[in-house]
Amino acid sequence: MMLTTMRPPRVDLAEIAAFVAARYGVSGEWVALEGERDQNLRVTGAAGAFVVKVCHPAEGVAVLEAQVGVLEHIARVDPGLAVPRVRRALDGAALTELAGCPVLVLSWLVGDVIGGRGLTPAQHRAVGVAIARLGRAMRGFVHGAPAMRPLVWDTRLAGGLAGHVGELPEGDRGSAGEVLARHVGRTVPALEGMRSQIIHGDVHPFNSLMDGGEVSGIIDFGDLVQGSLVQDLANAAADFLTPGGDHGAVLFQMVKGYASVTPLEEAEADLVLDMVEMRLVMTPLIEAAKRAQGIVSEGSLTHFNDRSMPLLRELRAVEGMRNLIRRAANFAPPAPAVTMEEAWARRRRVMGAKPYVFYDPPIHMVQGEGVWLTDSAGRRYLDCYNNVPHVGHCHPYVVEAIARQARRLNTNTRYVTDQSVDYAERLGALAGDGLSAVVFVNSGSEANDLAWRMAKAWTGHSGGMAMEFAYHGVTEAIDAFSPSNAPGAWAAPHIRLLPPPDDYRGPWRRGEAGLAENYAALAGPLIADLGPLGLAAFMVDSAFMTNGILDVAPGYLQAVAAAVRGAGGLFIADEVQSGFGRMGQFWGHRHHGVVPDIITIGKPAGNGHPVGAVITRPEILEHFLTLGPFFSTFGGNNVACAAGLAVLDVIADEGLCERARVTGEHLRAGLRGLMARHGLIGDVRGVGLAVGVELVQDRETREPAGAGRLVGLLRDEGVLLGSEGVHGNVLKIRPPLAFGPDHADLLVQALDRALGRL
Ligand code: PMP
């Protein structure tokens, strides 16, 4: 490593003045300036003010060429960024030579060196902004010389100073050694994997200018080096600290300003404090190294030397500094590692002592990816039943779409917003059949509630029909359509419940003739029974999920729809479960060959972000709006629509409808394969990735067998699924559509083992 053993050249001023007048056409009043390696002067005359740098010959022309190159690069890329401009000689040369020394002439920037004066929080933030802008302006600049340069001030090389720790005052040696060891052992190896480019290398208050309270420029590109991007920020952050100051506030503001232009990567943010400490320790170590070579520091360096170790002590006394820097870089503090037991006890204290959770003991989930969930003990589970993370837990395309939109704009549909219009158009195009009018809400329940209001308005009727043991949501109006909410206590005089077309357990069974007609014929008398209320709407889930995921005879829903329409009612397809490719094509109702009047969506639409919508014919919506305006604050907000659009993209890009169809077939074949060995399985059925496995005590009597123990054993196998049906004896397999045949095989094997352990 090259230590700073050079002293600046000492060329005679008259000689310099004559040279600069002849070669550059610049003359005027001369003043000598400070310089660690170069002889620097200022000349002020008719042509303006310039800095003349008579550089140390040992510096090498290549490094100076890089300096010229970077300044001209910055002038092109970010002309508003105040850095010196290169003044070329009259013959166009950027570098000239005097007395064996390269000469570089730069424009003089307005403003005063910040130096040791205290800054306001806004000014600290502005320094952070300026450093980030500088890094951006330099990031496309390529030159070999700065990469080949072992500079003593390059923090990454600080390990080379270890031999001088013993020369520090005794009280400082321990902490300096510790900082250095951590730097060499952890920081430098980590930096090797981080963003690297040519950086300024030495932004500090004596290289930063201020004019009228504003940061007005950054000067001195003499330490240009190929380094880690975050180095410039960390070095400056250390150098802008002042003894006795509010160090947390300085670091927070500088990092905040920096991140407002160039977001830090999380790993970079987590290194800033270590690098600040290293920079502080480096100063006295370099001083010691210089002393060993008989060099005495002058000027601004003495400022840094005296303050470094006291500052390090003060900095270390501030609590929570790491998290403060993380917050400034927009990263929440890392969640403390909590065990399931702790989290569970805390939850019961604040969220009700009788919680409704899956499993006993419950699972403390901390992470999701694709079809996998991970708990706080690090155990991975194959997710076979969550339909909300529809295209896969934390799908990166959806996550990015949400984050990008959240950064840009998130407001409501009382403004005209592009995302809501795009999403409405896409949904309308997918719905087809003239269903091109879309209203956004936030959940399946709200969508069904609104659909019900629209149906009553359109038909003038006030009666409804749903399936027995249906579930459509939580609002008061929709609770009436959801007898499964409280099976024994359901009472809704305006609703009739249609017995499900259950071809395994119902009165007409698989293989018998007239199945569809027989079950559909049950609708007519129920509708008639509504009497003067009249039928406003029939609401149905095409996957018949709560009914135990039924295989429904072809023609059944068409016949029910005909009866509904014959009574002047509307057909509401609740696609919260069955839509978005779940049943192997985009909409579940298409499987049944029906055309609904209204489609409602929820759960899967936003992949976990709350998104709900009603899709209907324009005349139904227009009529509804004649009664009064409809507005849902969060419904159709930009971020929700960005999530919704991203989900539609992923379904198309990854061919998820087809994947659900193929994987579903493969899975059912595997499950049926288990029937030979496990008498408990009475039936395997479903469409696409809506799959039901009905458990029976006896295949002849079909007496239901509870699924609870098996679901628990599967959890032990690392497989998550649920149970459904009025008897709770149907295994519900309804995974994210990222689920593939290999996952299906894992599930079948786990089920085989779990059944064996029953
Ligand atoms: N309809 C169906 C078919 C559902 O399965 C659900 C939720 N399980 C809903 C509506 C209600 O949706 P949300 O919970 O978003 O209100």
Coordinates of C-alpha atoms and ligand atoms in Angstrom, one line a residue, residues 387 442-448 471-474 478 539-541 545-546 574-578 600 602-603 611 734, ligand 1:
N387 CA -55.7 -19.5 -2.1
N442 CA -61.7 -4.3 -0.8
S443 CA -62.9 -7.8 -0.1
G444 CA -65.1 -10.6 -1.3
S445 CA -67.7 -9.8 1.3
E446 CA -68.0 -6.2 0.1
A447 CA -68.2 -7.3 -3.5
N448 CA -71.0 -9.7 -2.7
Y471 CA -70.2 -19.1 2.6
H472 CA -70.1 -15.7 0.9
G473 CA -68.8 -13.3 3.5
V474 CA -69.2 -11.3 6.7
I478 CA -74.1 -11.5 3.1
M539 CA -75.4 -16.4 -5.5
V540 CA -73.2 -19.4 -6.0
D541 CA -69.5 -20.4 -5.7
M545 CA -66.0 -25.2 -1.8
T546 CA -67.9 -25.2 1.5
D574 CA -69.0 -15.5 -6.6
E575 CA -65.6 -16.2 -8.1
V576 CA -63.7 -15.5 -4.9
Q577 CA -62.8 -19.2 -4.7
S578 CA -63.3 -20.5 -8.2
T600 CA -67.7 -10.9 -7.8
G602 CA -61.8 -11.1 -3.9
K603 CA -59.1 -13.2 -2.2
V611 CA -58.6 -6.3 -3.8
R734 CA -56.5 -25.5 -2.7
Ligands
PMP1 N1 -67.1 -15.6 -1.1 C1 -66.4 -16.8 -1.0 C2 -66.8 -17.9 -1.9 C3 -65.4 -16.9 -0.1 O1 -64.7 -18.1 0.0 C4 -65.1 -15.8 0.7 C5 -63.9 -15.9 1.7 N2 -63.6 -17.1 2.2 C6 -65.8 -14.7 0.6 C7 -66.7 -14.6 -0.4 C8 -65.5 -13.5 1.5 O2 -64.3 -12.8 1.1 P1 -63.6 -11.9 2.2 O3 -63.1 -12.7 3.3 O4 -62.5 -11.2 1.4 O5 -64.6 -10.8 2.6

